[in-house]
Short mmCIF file of C-alpha atoms in Angstrom, two decimals:
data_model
loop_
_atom_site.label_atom_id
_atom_site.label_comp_id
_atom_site.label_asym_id
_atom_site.label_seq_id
_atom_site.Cartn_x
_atom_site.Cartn_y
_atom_site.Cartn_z
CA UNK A 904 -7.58 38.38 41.12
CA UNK A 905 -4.32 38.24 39.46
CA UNK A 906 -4.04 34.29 40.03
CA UNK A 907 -8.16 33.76 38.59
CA UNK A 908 -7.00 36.35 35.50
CA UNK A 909 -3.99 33.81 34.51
CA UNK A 910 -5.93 30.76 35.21
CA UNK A 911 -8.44 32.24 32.35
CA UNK A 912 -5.80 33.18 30.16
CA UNK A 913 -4.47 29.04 30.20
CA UNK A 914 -7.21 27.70 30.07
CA UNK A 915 -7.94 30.28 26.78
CA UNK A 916 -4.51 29.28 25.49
CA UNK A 917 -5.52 25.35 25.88
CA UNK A 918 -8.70 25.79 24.19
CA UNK A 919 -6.76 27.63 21.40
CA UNK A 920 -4.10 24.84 20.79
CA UNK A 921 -6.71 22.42 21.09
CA UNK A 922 -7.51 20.31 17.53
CA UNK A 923 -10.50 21.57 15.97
CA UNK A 924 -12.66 19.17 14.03
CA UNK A 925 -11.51 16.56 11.41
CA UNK A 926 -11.49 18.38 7.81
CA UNK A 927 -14.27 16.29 6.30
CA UNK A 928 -13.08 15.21 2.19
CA UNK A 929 -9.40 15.13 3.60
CA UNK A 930 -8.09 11.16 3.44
CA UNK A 931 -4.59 10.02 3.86
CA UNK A 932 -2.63 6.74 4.20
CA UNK A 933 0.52 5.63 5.82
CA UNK A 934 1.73 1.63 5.96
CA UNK A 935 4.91 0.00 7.17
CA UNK A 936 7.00 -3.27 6.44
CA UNK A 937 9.14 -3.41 9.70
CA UNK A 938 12.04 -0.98 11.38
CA UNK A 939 15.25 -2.85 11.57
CA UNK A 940 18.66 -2.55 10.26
CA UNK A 941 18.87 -3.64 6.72
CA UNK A 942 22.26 -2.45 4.92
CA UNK A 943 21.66 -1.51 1.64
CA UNK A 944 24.42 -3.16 0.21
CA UNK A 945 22.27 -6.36 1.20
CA UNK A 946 19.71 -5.07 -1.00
CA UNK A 947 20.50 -6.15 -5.20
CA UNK A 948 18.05 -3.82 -7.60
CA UNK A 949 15.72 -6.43 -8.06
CA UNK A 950 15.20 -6.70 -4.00
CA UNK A 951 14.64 -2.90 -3.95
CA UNK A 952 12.34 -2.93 -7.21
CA UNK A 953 10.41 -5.45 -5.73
CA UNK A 954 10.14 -3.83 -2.07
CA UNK A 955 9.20 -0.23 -3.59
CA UNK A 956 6.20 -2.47 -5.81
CA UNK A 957 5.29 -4.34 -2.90
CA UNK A 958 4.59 -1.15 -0.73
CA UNK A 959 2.93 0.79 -3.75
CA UNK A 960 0.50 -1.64 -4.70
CA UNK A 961 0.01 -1.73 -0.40
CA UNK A 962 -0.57 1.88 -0.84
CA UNK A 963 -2.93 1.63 -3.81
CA UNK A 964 -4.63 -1.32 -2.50
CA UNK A 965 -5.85 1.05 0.41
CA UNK A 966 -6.02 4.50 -1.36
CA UNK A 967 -8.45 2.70 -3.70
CA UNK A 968 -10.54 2.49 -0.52
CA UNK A 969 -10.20 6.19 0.66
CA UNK A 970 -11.10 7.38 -3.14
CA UNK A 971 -14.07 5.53 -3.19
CA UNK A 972 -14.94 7.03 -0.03
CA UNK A 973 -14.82 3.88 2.21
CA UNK A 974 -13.63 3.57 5.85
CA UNK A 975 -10.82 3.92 7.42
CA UNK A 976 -10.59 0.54 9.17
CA UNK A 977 -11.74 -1.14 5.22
CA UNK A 978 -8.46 0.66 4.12
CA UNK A 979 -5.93 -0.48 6.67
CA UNK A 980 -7.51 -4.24 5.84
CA UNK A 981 -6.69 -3.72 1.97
CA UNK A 982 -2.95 -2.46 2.57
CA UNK A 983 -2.03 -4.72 5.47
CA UNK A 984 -3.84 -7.96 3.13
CA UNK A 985 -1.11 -6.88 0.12
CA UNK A 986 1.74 -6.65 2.69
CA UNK A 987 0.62 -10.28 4.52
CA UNK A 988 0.67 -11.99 0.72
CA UNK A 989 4.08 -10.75 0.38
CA UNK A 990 6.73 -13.21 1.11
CA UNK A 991 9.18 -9.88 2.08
CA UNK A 992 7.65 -9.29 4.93
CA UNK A 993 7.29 -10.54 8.50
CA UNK A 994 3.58 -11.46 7.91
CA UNK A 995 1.34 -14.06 6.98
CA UNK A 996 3.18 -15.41 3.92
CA UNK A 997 6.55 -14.11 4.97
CA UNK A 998 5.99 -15.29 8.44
CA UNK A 999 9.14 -16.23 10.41
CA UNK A 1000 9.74 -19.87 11.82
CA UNK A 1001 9.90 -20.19 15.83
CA UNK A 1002 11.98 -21.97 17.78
CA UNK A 1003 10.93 -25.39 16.54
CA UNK A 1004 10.47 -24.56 13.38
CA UNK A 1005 6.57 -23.40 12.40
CA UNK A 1006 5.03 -20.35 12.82
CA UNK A 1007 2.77 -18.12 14.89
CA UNK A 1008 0.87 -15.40 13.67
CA UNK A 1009 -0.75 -12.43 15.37
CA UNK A 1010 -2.41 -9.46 14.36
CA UNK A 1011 -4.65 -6.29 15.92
CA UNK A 1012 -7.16 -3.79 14.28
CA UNK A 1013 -8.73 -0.81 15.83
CA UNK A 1014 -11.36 1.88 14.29
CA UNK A 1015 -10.91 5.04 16.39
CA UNK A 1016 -14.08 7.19 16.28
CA UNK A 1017 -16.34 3.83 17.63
CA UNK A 1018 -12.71 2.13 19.98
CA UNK A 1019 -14.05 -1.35 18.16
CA UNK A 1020 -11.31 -3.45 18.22
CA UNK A 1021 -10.01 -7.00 17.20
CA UNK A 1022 -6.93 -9.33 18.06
CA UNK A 1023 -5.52 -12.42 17.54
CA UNK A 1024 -2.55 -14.12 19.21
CA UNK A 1025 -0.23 -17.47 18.46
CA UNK A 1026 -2.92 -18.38 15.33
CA UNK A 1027 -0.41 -21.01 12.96
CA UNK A 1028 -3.54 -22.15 9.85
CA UNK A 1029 -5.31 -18.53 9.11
CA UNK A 1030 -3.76 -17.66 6.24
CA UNK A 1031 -4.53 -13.49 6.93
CA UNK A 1032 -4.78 -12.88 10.31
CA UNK A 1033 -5.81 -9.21 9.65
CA UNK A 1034 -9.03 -10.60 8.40
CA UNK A 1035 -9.44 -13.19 11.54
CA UNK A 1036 -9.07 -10.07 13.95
CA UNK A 1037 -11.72 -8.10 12.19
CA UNK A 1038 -13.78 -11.11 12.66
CA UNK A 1039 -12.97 -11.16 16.03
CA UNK A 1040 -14.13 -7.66 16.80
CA UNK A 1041 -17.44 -7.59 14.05
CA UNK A 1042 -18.78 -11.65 14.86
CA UNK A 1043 -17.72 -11.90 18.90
CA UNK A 1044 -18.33 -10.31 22.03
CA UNK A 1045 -14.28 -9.92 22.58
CA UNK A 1046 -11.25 -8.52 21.60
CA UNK A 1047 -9.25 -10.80 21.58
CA UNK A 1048 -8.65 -14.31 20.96
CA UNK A 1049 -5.72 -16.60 21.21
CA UNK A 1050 -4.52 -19.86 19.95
CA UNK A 1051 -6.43 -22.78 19.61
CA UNK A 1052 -9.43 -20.87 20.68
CA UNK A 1053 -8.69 -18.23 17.51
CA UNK A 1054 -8.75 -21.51 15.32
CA UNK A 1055 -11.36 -22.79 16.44
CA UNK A 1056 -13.53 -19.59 15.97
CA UNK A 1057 -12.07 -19.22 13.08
CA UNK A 1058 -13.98 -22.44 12.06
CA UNK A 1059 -16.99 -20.56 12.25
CA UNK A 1060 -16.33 -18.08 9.71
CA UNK A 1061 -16.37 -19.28 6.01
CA UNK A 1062 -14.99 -16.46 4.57
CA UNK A 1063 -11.50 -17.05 6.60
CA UNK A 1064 -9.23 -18.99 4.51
CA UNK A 1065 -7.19 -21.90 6.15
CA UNK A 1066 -3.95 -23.54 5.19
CA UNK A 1067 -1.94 -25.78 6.44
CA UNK A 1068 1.21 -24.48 8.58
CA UNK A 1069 4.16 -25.25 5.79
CA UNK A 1070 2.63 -22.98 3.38
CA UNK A 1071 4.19 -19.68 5.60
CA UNK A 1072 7.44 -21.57 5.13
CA UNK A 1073 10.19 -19.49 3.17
CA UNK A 1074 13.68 -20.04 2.16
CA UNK A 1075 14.90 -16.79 3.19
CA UNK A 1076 13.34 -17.22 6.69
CA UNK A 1077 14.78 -20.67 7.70
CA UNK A 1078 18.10 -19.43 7.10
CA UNK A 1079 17.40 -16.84 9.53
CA UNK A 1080 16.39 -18.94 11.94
CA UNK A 1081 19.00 -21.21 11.28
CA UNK A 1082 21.12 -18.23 11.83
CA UNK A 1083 19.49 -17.30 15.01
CA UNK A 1084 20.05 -20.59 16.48
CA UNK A 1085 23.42 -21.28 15.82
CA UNK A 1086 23.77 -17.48 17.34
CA UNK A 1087 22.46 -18.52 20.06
CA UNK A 1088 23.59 -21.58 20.95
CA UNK A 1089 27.67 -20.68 20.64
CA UNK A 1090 27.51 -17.27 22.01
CA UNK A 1091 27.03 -17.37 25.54
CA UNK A 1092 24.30 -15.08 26.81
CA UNK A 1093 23.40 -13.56 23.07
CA UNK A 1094 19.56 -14.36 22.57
CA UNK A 1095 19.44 -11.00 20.49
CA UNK A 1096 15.54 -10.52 19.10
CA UNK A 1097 14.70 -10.70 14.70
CA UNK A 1098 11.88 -9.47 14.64
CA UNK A 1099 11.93 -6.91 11.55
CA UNK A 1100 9.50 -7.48 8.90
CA UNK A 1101 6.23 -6.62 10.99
CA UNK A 1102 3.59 -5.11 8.80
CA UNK A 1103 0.90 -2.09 9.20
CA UNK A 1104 -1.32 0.36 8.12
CA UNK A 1105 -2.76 3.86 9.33
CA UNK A 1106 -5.47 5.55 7.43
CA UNK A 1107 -7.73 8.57 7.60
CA UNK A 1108 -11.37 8.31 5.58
CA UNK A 1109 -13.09 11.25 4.06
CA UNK A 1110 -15.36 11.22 7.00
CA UNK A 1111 -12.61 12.32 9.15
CA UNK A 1112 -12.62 8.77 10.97
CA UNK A 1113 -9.05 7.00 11.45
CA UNK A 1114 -8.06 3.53 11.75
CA UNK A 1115 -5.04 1.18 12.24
CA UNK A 1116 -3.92 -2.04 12.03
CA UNK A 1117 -0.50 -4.38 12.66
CA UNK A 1118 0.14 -8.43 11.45
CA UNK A 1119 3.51 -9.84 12.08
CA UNK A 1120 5.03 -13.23 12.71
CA UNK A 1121 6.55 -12.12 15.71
CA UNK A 1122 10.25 -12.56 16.53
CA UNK A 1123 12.43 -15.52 14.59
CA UNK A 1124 13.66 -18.41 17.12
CA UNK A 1125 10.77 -17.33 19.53
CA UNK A 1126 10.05 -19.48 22.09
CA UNK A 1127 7.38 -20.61 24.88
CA UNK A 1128 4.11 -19.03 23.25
CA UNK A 1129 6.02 -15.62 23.17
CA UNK A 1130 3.27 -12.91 21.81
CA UNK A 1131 4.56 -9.43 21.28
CA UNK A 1132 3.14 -6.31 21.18
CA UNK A 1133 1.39 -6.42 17.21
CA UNK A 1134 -1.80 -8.20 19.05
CA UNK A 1135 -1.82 -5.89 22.31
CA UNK A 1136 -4.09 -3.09 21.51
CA UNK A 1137 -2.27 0.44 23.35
CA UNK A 1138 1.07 -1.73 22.53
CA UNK A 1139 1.56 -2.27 18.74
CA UNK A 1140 -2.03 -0.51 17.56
CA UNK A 1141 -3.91 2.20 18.92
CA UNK A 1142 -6.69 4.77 17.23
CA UNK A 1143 -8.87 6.64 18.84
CA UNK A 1144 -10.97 9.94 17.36
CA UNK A 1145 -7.55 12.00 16.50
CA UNK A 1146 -4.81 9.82 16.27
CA UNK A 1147 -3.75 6.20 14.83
CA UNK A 1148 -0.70 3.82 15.35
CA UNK A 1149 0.78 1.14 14.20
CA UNK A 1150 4.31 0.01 15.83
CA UNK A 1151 6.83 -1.79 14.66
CA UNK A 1152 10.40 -2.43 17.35
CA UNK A 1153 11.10 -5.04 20.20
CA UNK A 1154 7.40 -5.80 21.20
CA UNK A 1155 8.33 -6.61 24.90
CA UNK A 1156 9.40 -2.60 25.14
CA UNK A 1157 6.37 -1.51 23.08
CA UNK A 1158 4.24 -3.20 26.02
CA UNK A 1159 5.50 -2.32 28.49
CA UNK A 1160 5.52 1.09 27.38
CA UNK A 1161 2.13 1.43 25.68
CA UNK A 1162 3.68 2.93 22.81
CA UNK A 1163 0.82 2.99 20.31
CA UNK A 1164 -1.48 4.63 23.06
CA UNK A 1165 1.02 6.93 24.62
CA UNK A 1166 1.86 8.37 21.15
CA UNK A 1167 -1.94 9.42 20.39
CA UNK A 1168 -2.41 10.08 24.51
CA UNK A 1169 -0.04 12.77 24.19
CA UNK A 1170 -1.53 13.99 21.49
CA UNK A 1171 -5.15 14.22 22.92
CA UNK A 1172 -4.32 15.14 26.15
CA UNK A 1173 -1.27 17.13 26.13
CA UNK A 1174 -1.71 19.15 22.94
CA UNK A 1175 1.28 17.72 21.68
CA UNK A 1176 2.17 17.71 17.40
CA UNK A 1177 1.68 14.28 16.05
CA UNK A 1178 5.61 14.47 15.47
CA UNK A 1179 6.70 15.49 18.37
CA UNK A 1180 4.62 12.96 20.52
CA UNK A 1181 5.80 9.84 18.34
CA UNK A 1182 9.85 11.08 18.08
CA UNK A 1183 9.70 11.50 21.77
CA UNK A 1184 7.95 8.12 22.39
CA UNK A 1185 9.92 6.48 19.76
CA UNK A 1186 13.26 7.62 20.42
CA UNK A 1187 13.56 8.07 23.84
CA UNK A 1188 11.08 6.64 25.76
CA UNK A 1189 11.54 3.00 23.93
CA UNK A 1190 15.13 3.38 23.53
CA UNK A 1191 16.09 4.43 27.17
CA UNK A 1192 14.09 1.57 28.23
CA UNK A 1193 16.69 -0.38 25.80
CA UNK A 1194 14.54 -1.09 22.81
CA UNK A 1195 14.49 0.24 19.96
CA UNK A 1196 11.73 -0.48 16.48
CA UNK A 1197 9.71 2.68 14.80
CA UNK A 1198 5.95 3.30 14.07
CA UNK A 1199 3.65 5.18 11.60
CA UNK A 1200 1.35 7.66 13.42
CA UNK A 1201 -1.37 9.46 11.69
CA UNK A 1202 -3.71 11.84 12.98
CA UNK A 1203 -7.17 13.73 11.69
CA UNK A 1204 -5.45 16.37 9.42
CA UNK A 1205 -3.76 14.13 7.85
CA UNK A 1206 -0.32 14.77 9.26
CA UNK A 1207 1.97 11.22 8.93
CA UNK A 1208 4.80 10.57 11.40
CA UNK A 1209 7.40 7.61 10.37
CA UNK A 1210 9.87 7.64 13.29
CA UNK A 1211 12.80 4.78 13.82
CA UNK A 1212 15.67 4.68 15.80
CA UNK A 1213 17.04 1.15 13.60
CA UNK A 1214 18.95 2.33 10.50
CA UNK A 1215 15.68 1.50 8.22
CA UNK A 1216 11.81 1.14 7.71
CA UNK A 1217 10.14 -0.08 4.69
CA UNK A 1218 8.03 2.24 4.65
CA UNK A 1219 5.18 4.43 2.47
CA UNK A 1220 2.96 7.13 2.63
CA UNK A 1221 0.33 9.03 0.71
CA UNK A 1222 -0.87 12.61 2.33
CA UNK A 1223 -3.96 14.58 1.89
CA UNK A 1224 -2.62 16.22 -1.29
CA UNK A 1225 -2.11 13.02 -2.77
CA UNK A 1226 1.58 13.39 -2.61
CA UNK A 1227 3.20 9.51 -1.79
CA UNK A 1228 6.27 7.84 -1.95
CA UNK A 1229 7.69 4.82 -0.33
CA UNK A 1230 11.18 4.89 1.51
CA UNK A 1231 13.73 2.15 2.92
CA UNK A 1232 16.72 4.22 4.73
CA UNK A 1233 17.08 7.06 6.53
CA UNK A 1234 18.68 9.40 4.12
CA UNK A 1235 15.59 8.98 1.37
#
């Protein structure tokens, strides 16, 4: 009797701590630019002034959505399409070279309340590849496409825009990669990863319905086809009916821990706080597996999580009060 009386009184408890429906009206919007280590001392006024506008019109570009009480997934499009123009960021425009020199671009999008998602990997003449995965999950019977195959769908779809490979190229990116290969090549054994500059989105609709979405360029001086985890959908992106991810770190560690997924997993099935569940997944499961990177998590009362374990984040954020800001460092 005793054991059947406590058995009642968990599974009461559970049912207690368990989320309750989403707050219909409520909308909120979270978007990164990449987790890495970016001194600020590296950063003149004009860099930061230019950052901060970058991620605000991001942020307005998607909030504009959310007022206007569109979806979710047509919010984390209009953010993550600002942030892929942008030549300060890891994506489309700001796209970093590979090992020979071009560039490979992959992006993921997933709407949580219907698990429709899209994904591209290794695409080098889509100039947003945030649009060609949405394609990918609204005009095909898959999830994701790769490659030549992306292109060539792409092909089919006159509202994707195509250029030719040279215009990702940037200044500031070929002396990374210049950089990276000199690194490389006279330090024996040092193949460290640059892959900061990875952008993404996270947003909650008045309907109570989340998405999220990731684009990146992947890791500078890649080599061999080398697709991270921005494309893998549980890796870099995840949303389901309560929770939304979008990661940004080492992408071989985000796979093979199913970051995105096990943040909102622990979430759903453990009762966990959104907080909790993405600091723990963050900054211990990624980092005693020896990576390291961050993520924006949002779930469906609007709460925002912005862990990273990498000395900064480009990073912004407006909550259901309408409250935003955009941040850079730790300390701010």
């Amino acid at each position: 009797m005793l054991l059947v009386s406590s058995m009642v009184m968990a599974m009461n408890a559970r049912a207690e701590d368990a989320p309750g429906p989403p707050q219909a009206g409520r909308t909120a919007l979270v978007i990164h630019g990449g987790a890495g280590f970016v001194p600020r001392e590296s950063l003149s006024d004009d860099d930061l002034r230019e950052i901060h506008a970058t991620l605000d019109q991001a942020l307005d570009a998607g909030n504009a959505v959310l007022a206007d009480g569109g979806a979710a997934l047509d919010a984390v499009q209009a953010a993550i399409r600002v942030l892929e123009e942008s030549p300060r960021f890891n994506a489309g425009k700001g796209a970093v070279f590979n090992a020979v020199g071009g560039h490979e671009l992959d992006a993921s999008l997933m709407e949580g309340h219907t698990r429709r998602a899209g994904a591209v990997a290794g695409v080098t003449t889509v100039r947003s590849p945030i649009l060609l995965a949405r394609a990918v999950m609204e005009h095909s019977p898959h999830v994701m496409m790769a490659g030549a195959g992306a292109e060539a769908f792409a092909d089919t779809r006159p509202e994707l825009e195509r250029v030719d490979n040279s215009w990702f190229d940037t200044e500031h990116r070929r002396r990374a990669l210049e950089k990276a290969q000199q690194t490389s090549a006279g330090i024996a054994g040092d193949d460290a990863p640059a892959y900061f500059g990875t952008v993404g989105a996270v947003a909650l609709d008045r309907h109570g319905h989340i998405a999220a979405g990731t684009s990146t360029g992947g890791m500078t001086n890649k080599r061999f086809g080398r697709v991270g985890d921005a494309p893998v959908i549980g890796a870099g992106t995840w949303a389901d009916a309560g929770c939304g991810v979008s990661g940004t770190g080492w992408g071989e560690y985000y796979i093979r821990n199913a970051v995105a997924h096990d943040i909102c997993a622990r979430v759903a099935y453990r009762g966990d706080r959104l907080d909790a569940a993405a600091e723990e997944v963050v900054n211990r499961i990624v980092t005693d597996a020896g990576g390291d990177g961050g993520a924006i998590a949002l779930d469906r009362d609007g709460n925002i999580a912005m862990p990273f374990n990498t000395g900064s984040m480009f990073r912004g954020w407006i909550r259901p009060d309408g409250s935003r800001g955009t941040a850079i460092h730790e300390a701010e």
